[in-house]
Amino acid sequence: MTPPSERSSLASSEPTDGACERFRADTLEGLALTPKRLAPKYFYDRAGSILFDQICELPEYYVTRAETAIVRARAQEIVASWGPRVRVVEPGAGSSTKTRLLLEALGPARCVEYVPVDISSEHLEHAAAQLRSEYPWLKVTPATADFTVDLPMPAAEEGVRTVIYFPGSTIGNFEPSDAERLLARFRRAAGPGGIVVVGIDLKKDPNVLHAAYNDAQGVTATFNRNLLVRMNRELGADFDVDAFAHYAFYEPVHGRIEMHLVSLSRQTVSIGARQFRFTEGESIRTECSYKYDLPGTERLARTAGLHLLDAWLDEERRFAVLELRPVLWPAPRSSVT
Ligand code: AVI
């Protein structure tokens, strides 16, 4: 597949037989639950990835712009403490503007290697070839892995520090307990002297959040409904796409945006031999996007054995780029309150 420039780290490529079977099994399981739910990683087929790129450009979706603005303005500061020889590992195989800004800030003198990690080797090779042609000095070593399950990292050369870079606030699409496990995996992959740098979308006026997931042009609605289109195409489902409404709202108790597809009528949907009944108004939850405050991110980091060393925010305090380091005994105190 052709990777969109801000392609989500949860993205999947054109399905292999195994991937299709996993999609089928997860879908059948998720639709049998009460309430019904599906995993957000399935948004990112070819059409979904293109729609996500369009979302990143929307006037209401401040997330990508805020993060890019931070990295653009503070790249030198962010990399300043990374040391003289650095290996940058990016789960999700980013080829984003933000990654480029950090690689450029490190430059050939300090950036020993860039390791994009993705489940799709096709996407990886494309991203790697593009980066090699733009930065001939850069050693790019793609690694095929599902980082949500495992992140095997060969030990870095003596004197080389590993920095795991996870931008895009993709961490927010994981349930907090899964986010904790993911960060702990990053900590182990980075090693005791390593660094984990994560982009986090911050809590803010719920009206701003609401607008970001309910854009006037309806791109987010199309992105959400594309999941039904994908199930029809890949699983032979018979969803009537127009019979489901996009519904997204900020849920302040959990501090998360919830995206749903709400059935507009009483209906039955078939996927192969299985049938799923919907009452009018019943929903499928398709995504949660958790928003954090700084103390919340610090708590999350701590449970993963990391501490918050530094945080860079945009002027409007919408987004934060966090530098996390392994907690060494005795645990260092953070400056964030
Ligand atoms: C990929 N992820 C960080 C996006 C988010 O904001 O949670 C996905 C998205 N869903 C709707 N709009 C964007």
Coordinates of C-alpha atoms and ligand atoms in Angstrom, one line a residue:
M1 CA 0.0 0.0 0.0
T2 CA 1.1 3.6 -0.5
P3 CA 1.7 5.0 2.9
P4 CA 0.0 8.3 3.7
S5 CA 2.5 10.7 5.3
E6 CA 0.9 10.8 8.7
R7 CA -0.1 7.1 8.6
S8 CA -1.2 5.9 12.0
S9 CA 1.0 3.6 13.9
L10 CA -1.9 1.3 14.2
A11 CA -2.1 0.9 10.4
S12 CA -2.3 -2.4 8.7
S13 CA -1.4 -3.2 5.1
E14 CA -3.4 -5.1 2.5
P15 CA -4.5 -8.2 4.3
T16 CA -2.7 -11.4 4.1
D17 CA -4.7 -14.6 4.7
G18 CA -3.6 -14.7 8.3
A19 CA -4.4 -11.0 8.9
C20 CA -7.9 -11.5 7.3
E21 CA -8.6 -14.4 9.6
R22 CA -7.6 -12.3 12.6
F23 CA -9.8 -9.5 11.4
R24 CA -12.7 -12.0 11.0
A25 CA -12.1 -13.6 14.4
D26 CA -11.8 -10.2 16.2
T27 CA -14.9 -8.9 14.4
L28 CA -17.1 -11.9 15.3
E29 CA -15.9 -11.7 18.9
G30 CA -16.4 -8.0 19.1
L31 CA -19.9 -8.0 17.6
A32 CA -21.0 -10.8 20.0
L33 CA -20.1 -8.6 23.0
T34 CA -22.6 -6.4 24.8
P35 CA -22.0 -3.5 24.1
K36 CA -20.6 -4.3 20.7
R37 CA -17.1 -3.1 19.9
L38 CA -14.4 -3.3 17.3
A39 CA -10.6 -2.6 17.5
P40 CA -9.5 0.7 16.1
K41 CA -6.5 -0.9 14.4
Y42 CA -9.0 -2.1 11.7
F43 CA -9.7 1.4 10.5
Y44 CA -6.5 1.5 8.6
D45 CA -7.0 -0.3 5.3
R46 CA -5.9 1.6 2.2
A47 CA -9.0 3.8 2.2
G48 CA -8.9 4.3 5.9
S49 CA -5.2 5.4 5.9
I50 CA -6.0 7.9 3.2
L51 CA -9.0 9.2 5.2
F52 CA -6.8 9.5 8.3
D53 CA -4.3 11.6 6.3
Q54 CA -7.2 13.9 5.4
I55 CA -8.3 14.1 9.1
C56 CA -4.8 15.3 10.0
E57 CA -5.3 18.2 7.6
L58 CA -8.8 19.2 8.9
P59 CA -9.1 22.6 10.6
E60 CA -10.8 21.0 13.6
Y61 CA -8.2 18.3 14.1
Y62 CA -5.5 20.2 15.9
V63 CA -3.6 17.1 17.0
T64 CA -1.1 16.6 14.1
R65 CA -0.5 20.4 13.7
A66 CA 0.1 20.9 17.5
E67 CA 2.6 18.0 17.7
T68 CA 4.4 19.0 14.5
A69 CA 4.6 22.6 15.7
I70 CA 6.2 21.4 19.0
V71 CA 8.8 19.2 17.3
R72 CA 9.5 21.9 14.7
A73 CA 10.2 24.6 17.3
R74 CA 11.9 22.4 19.9
A75 CA 13.7 19.6 17.9
Q76 CA 17.2 20.7 19.0
E77 CA 16.1 20.9 22.6
I78 CA 14.4 17.6 22.4
V79 CA 17.4 15.7 21.1
A80 CA 20.0 17.7 23.2
S81 CA 20.1 15.1 26.0
W82 CA 20.1 12.0 23.8
G83 CA 23.9 11.8 23.8
P84 CA 26.5 11.7 21.0
R85 CA 25.5 8.3 19.4
V86 CA 21.8 7.5 19.0
R87 CA 19.7 4.7 17.5
V88 CA 16.1 5.9 16.9
V89 CA 13.5 3.2 16.9
E90 CA 10.0 4.1 15.7
P91 CA 7.2 1.6 16.3
G92 CA 4.7 2.2 13.5
A93 CA 7.2 2.9 10.8
G94 CA 6.6 6.6 10.6
S95 CA 7.7 8.6 7.6
S96 CA 6.1 11.7 9.2
T97 CA 7.4 15.2 9.2
K98 CA 8.0 14.9 12.9
T99 CA 10.4 11.9 12.5
R100 CA 12.3 13.8 9.8
L101 CA 12.7 16.9 12.0
L102 CA 14.2 14.8 14.8
L103 CA 16.5 12.9 12.4
E104 CA 17.7 16.2 10.9
A105 CA 18.2 17.7 14.4
L106 CA 20.5 14.7 15.3
G107 CA 22.2 14.8 11.9
P108 CA 24.8 12.4 10.5
A109 CA 27.2 13.0 13.4
R110 CA 24.8 11.7 16.0
C111 CA 22.2 9.5 14.3
V112 CA 23.8 6.1 14.1
E113 CA 20.7 4.2 12.9
Y114 CA 17.0 4.6 12.3
V115 CA 14.8 1.5 12.9
P116 CA 11.2 1.7 11.7
V117 CA 9.1 -1.1 13.0
D118 CA 5.9 -2.2 11.4
I119 CA 3.7 -5.3 10.9
S120 CA 3.7 -4.6 7.2
S121 CA 7.0 -5.3 5.4
E122 CA 5.6 -3.6 2.3
H123 CA 5.0 -0.4 4.1
L124 CA 8.3 -0.6 5.9
E125 CA 10.3 -1.0 2.7
H126 CA 8.5 1.9 1.1
A127 CA 9.2 4.1 4.1
A128 CA 12.8 3.0 4.3
A129 CA 13.5 3.6 0.6
Q130 CA 12.0 7.1 0.8
L131 CA 14.1 8.0 3.9
R132 CA 17.3 6.5 2.4
S133 CA 16.8 8.6 -0.8
E134 CA 16.2 11.8 1.3
Y135 CA 19.0 11.2 3.8
P136 CA 21.8 9.2 2.1
W137 CA 23.8 9.4 5.3
L138 CA 21.2 7.6 7.3
K139 CA 21.5 3.9 8.1
V140 CA 17.9 2.6 7.9
T141 CA 17.2 -0.9 9.3
P142 CA 13.5 -1.8 9.0
A143 CA 12.2 -4.4 11.4
T144 CA 9.0 -6.3 10.8
A145 CA 7.1 -6.9 14.0
D146 CA 3.8 -6.4 15.7
F147 CA 5.0 -4.0 18.4
T148 CA 1.7 -4.3 20.2
V149 CA 2.7 -7.9 21.0
D150 CA 6.5 -7.9 21.0
L151 CA 9.3 -5.4 20.2
P152 CA 12.4 -7.5 19.8
M153 CA 15.5 -5.2 19.6
P154 CA 19.0 -6.4 19.1
A155 CA 21.3 -4.9 21.7
A156 CA 22.7 -1.5 20.6
E157 CA 26.4 -1.2 19.9
E158 CA 28.5 -0.1 22.9
G159 CA 28.1 3.6 23.5
V160 CA 24.9 3.9 21.4
R161 CA 21.7 5.0 23.1
T162 CA 18.4 3.7 22.0
V163 CA 15.5 6.2 21.7
I164 CA 12.0 4.7 21.1
Y165 CA 10.0 7.4 19.4
F166 CA 6.2 6.9 19.5
P167 CA 4.5 10.1 18.1
G168 CA 0.9 10.8 17.0
S169 CA -0.8 10.3 20.4
T170 CA -1.4 6.7 19.2
I171 CA -0.9 5.7 22.8
G172 CA -4.3 7.3 23.5
N173 CA -6.0 4.6 21.4
F174 CA -4.9 1.9 23.8
E175 CA -6.8 1.2 27.0
P176 CA -4.7 2.5 29.9
S177 CA -3.7 -1.0 31.1
D178 CA -2.6 -1.8 27.5
A179 CA -0.8 1.6 27.2
E180 CA 1.1 0.7 30.4
R181 CA 2.1 -2.7 29.0
L182 CA 3.2 -1.0 25.7
L183 CA 5.3 1.6 27.5
A184 CA 6.9 -1.2 29.6
R185 CA 7.7 -3.0 26.4
F186 CA 9.3 0.2 25.0
R187 CA 11.3 0.5 28.2
R188 CA 12.7 -3.0 27.9
A189 CA 13.4 -2.5 24.2
A190 CA 15.3 0.8 24.9
G191 CA 17.4 -0.8 27.7
P192 CA 18.5 0.6 31.0
G193 CA 20.2 3.6 29.4
G194 CA 17.5 4.2 26.9
I195 CA 14.8 6.9 26.3
V196 CA 11.1 6.7 25.4
V197 CA 9.7 9.8 23.6
V198 CA 5.9 9.8 23.3
G199 CA 3.3 12.2 21.9
I200 CA 0.3 12.7 24.1
D201 CA -2.9 14.5 23.4
L202 CA -3.8 16.6 26.5
K203 CA -7.2 17.1 28.2
K204 CA -8.8 20.3 27.1
D205 CA -12.1 22.1 26.5
P206 CA -14.5 19.3 25.6
N207 CA -15.9 21.4 22.9
V208 CA -12.6 21.5 21.1
L209 CA -12.3 17.8 21.5
H210 CA -15.8 17.3 20.3
A211 CA -15.2 19.4 17.1
A212 CA -12.0 17.5 16.4
Y213 CA -13.9 14.2 16.1
N214 CA -17.0 15.7 14.5
D215 CA -15.6 17.8 11.6
A216 CA -17.9 19.9 9.5
Q217 CA -16.8 18.1 6.2
G218 CA -17.7 14.7 7.6
V219 CA -14.3 13.1 7.0
T220 CA -14.2 11.5 10.4
A221 CA -17.7 10.1 9.8
T222 CA -16.5 8.6 6.5
F223 CA -13.4 7.2 8.3
N224 CA -15.6 5.6 11.0
R225 CA -18.1 4.2 8.5
N226 CA -15.3 2.9 6.3
L227 CA -15.0 0.1 8.8
L228 CA -18.4 -1.2 7.7
V229 CA -17.3 -0.9 4.1
R230 CA -14.2 -2.9 5.0
M231 CA -16.2 -5.6 6.7
N232 CA -18.4 -5.9 3.7
R233 CA -15.5 -6.2 1.3
E234 CA -13.1 -8.4 3.3
L235 CA -15.5 -10.5 5.4
G236 CA -18.5 -10.7 3.1
A237 CA -20.7 -8.9 5.6
D238 CA -23.9 -7.2 4.5
F239 CA -23.9 -3.9 6.5
D240 CA -26.1 -1.2 5.1
V241 CA -23.5 1.6 5.5
D242 CA -26.2 4.3 5.4
A243 CA -28.1 2.7 8.2
F244 CA -25.4 3.5 10.7
A245 CA -24.5 7.0 12.1
H246 CA -21.1 8.3 13.1
Y247 CA -21.3 9.3 16.8
A248 CA -18.4 10.7 18.7
F249 CA -18.3 12.4 22.1
Y250 CA -16.0 13.3 25.0
E251 CA -16.6 11.1 28.0
P252 CA -15.1 13.0 31.0
V253 CA -15.2 10.3 33.6
H254 CA -12.6 8.2 31.7
G255 CA -11.2 11.3 29.9
R256 CA -11.7 9.8 26.5
I257 CA -13.3 10.4 23.1
E258 CA -15.5 7.5 22.2
M259 CA -16.4 6.9 18.6
H260 CA -19.4 4.8 17.8
L261 CA -21.4 3.6 14.8
V262 CA -25.1 3.8 15.9
S263 CA -27.7 1.7 14.2
L264 CA -30.5 3.9 12.8
S265 CA -33.1 1.1 12.8
R266 CA -33.8 -2.4 14.0
Q267 CA -31.8 -4.6 11.7
T268 CA -29.9 -7.8 11.4
V269 CA -26.4 -8.1 9.8
S270 CA -24.9 -11.3 8.5
I271 CA -21.2 -12.2 8.3
G272 CA -21.0 -15.6 6.8
A273 CA -23.2 -17.9 8.8
R274 CA -23.3 -15.6 11.8
Q275 CA -26.1 -13.1 12.3
F276 CA -25.9 -10.0 14.5
R277 CA -29.1 -8.2 15.6
F278 CA -29.1 -4.4 16.3
T279 CA -31.9 -2.6 18.1
E280 CA -32.6 1.0 16.9
G281 CA -30.0 3.2 18.6
E282 CA -27.6 0.3 19.5
S283 CA -24.0 1.1 18.9
I284 CA -20.7 -0.5 18.0
R285 CA -17.9 1.3 19.8
T286 CA -15.1 1.6 17.3
E287 CA -12.5 3.7 19.1
C288 CA -11.5 5.3 22.3
S289 CA -9.0 8.1 22.3
Y290 CA -7.7 8.8 25.8
K291 CA -6.7 12.3 26.7
Y292 CA -4.2 12.8 29.6
D293 CA -3.0 15.6 31.8
L294 CA 0.7 15.7 32.9
P295 CA 0.2 14.1 36.3
G296 CA -1.9 11.4 34.5
T297 CA 0.9 10.7 32.1
E298 CA 3.4 10.6 34.9
R299 CA 1.3 8.0 36.7
L300 CA 1.0 5.9 33.5
A301 CA 4.8 6.2 33.0
R302 CA 5.5 5.1 36.6
T303 CA 3.4 2.0 36.3
A304 CA 5.5 1.1 33.3
G305 CA 8.8 1.6 35.2
L306 CA 9.5 5.0 33.5
H307 CA 9.7 8.5 34.9
L308 CA 8.9 11.8 33.2
L309 CA 12.1 13.7 32.6
D310 CA 10.8 16.5 30.4
A311 CA 7.7 17.6 28.6
W312 CA 7.4 20.0 25.7
L313 CA 3.9 21.6 25.1
D314 CA 2.5 23.9 22.4
E315 CA 1.5 27.4 23.4
E316 CA -2.1 26.4 23.8
R317 CA -1.2 23.4 25.9
R318 CA -3.1 21.1 23.6
F319 CA -0.4 18.5 23.1
A320 CA 2.7 17.2 24.9
V321 CA 5.9 15.5 23.7
L322 CA 7.2 13.6 26.7
E323 CA 10.7 12.3 27.4
L324 CA 10.5 9.2 29.6
R325 CA 13.5 7.3 31.1
P326 CA 13.7 4.1 33.0
V327 CA 13.2 4.4 36.7
L328 CA 16.5 3.5 38.4
W329 CA 16.8 2.8 42.1
P330 CA 16.3 5.1 44.0
A331 CA 13.4 6.4 41.9
P332 CA 14.1 9.9 40.7
R333 CA 11.5 12.6 41.6
S334 CA 9.8 14.3 38.7
S335 CA 9.4 18.1 38.5
V336 CA 5.9 17.8 37.2
T337 CA 3.1 18.4 39.7
Ligands
AVI1 C1 -4.5 7.7 15.4 N1 -5.2 8.3 16.5 C2 -4.2 9.0 17.4 C3 -6.3 9.2 16.1 C4 -7.0 9.8 17.4 O1 -7.2 11.0 17.4 O2 -7.3 9.1 18.3 C5 -7.4 8.4 15.3 C6 -8.5 9.3 15.0 N2 -9.8 8.9 15.1 C7 -10.6 9.8 14.7 N3 -9.9 10.9 14.3 C8 -8.6 10.5 14.4

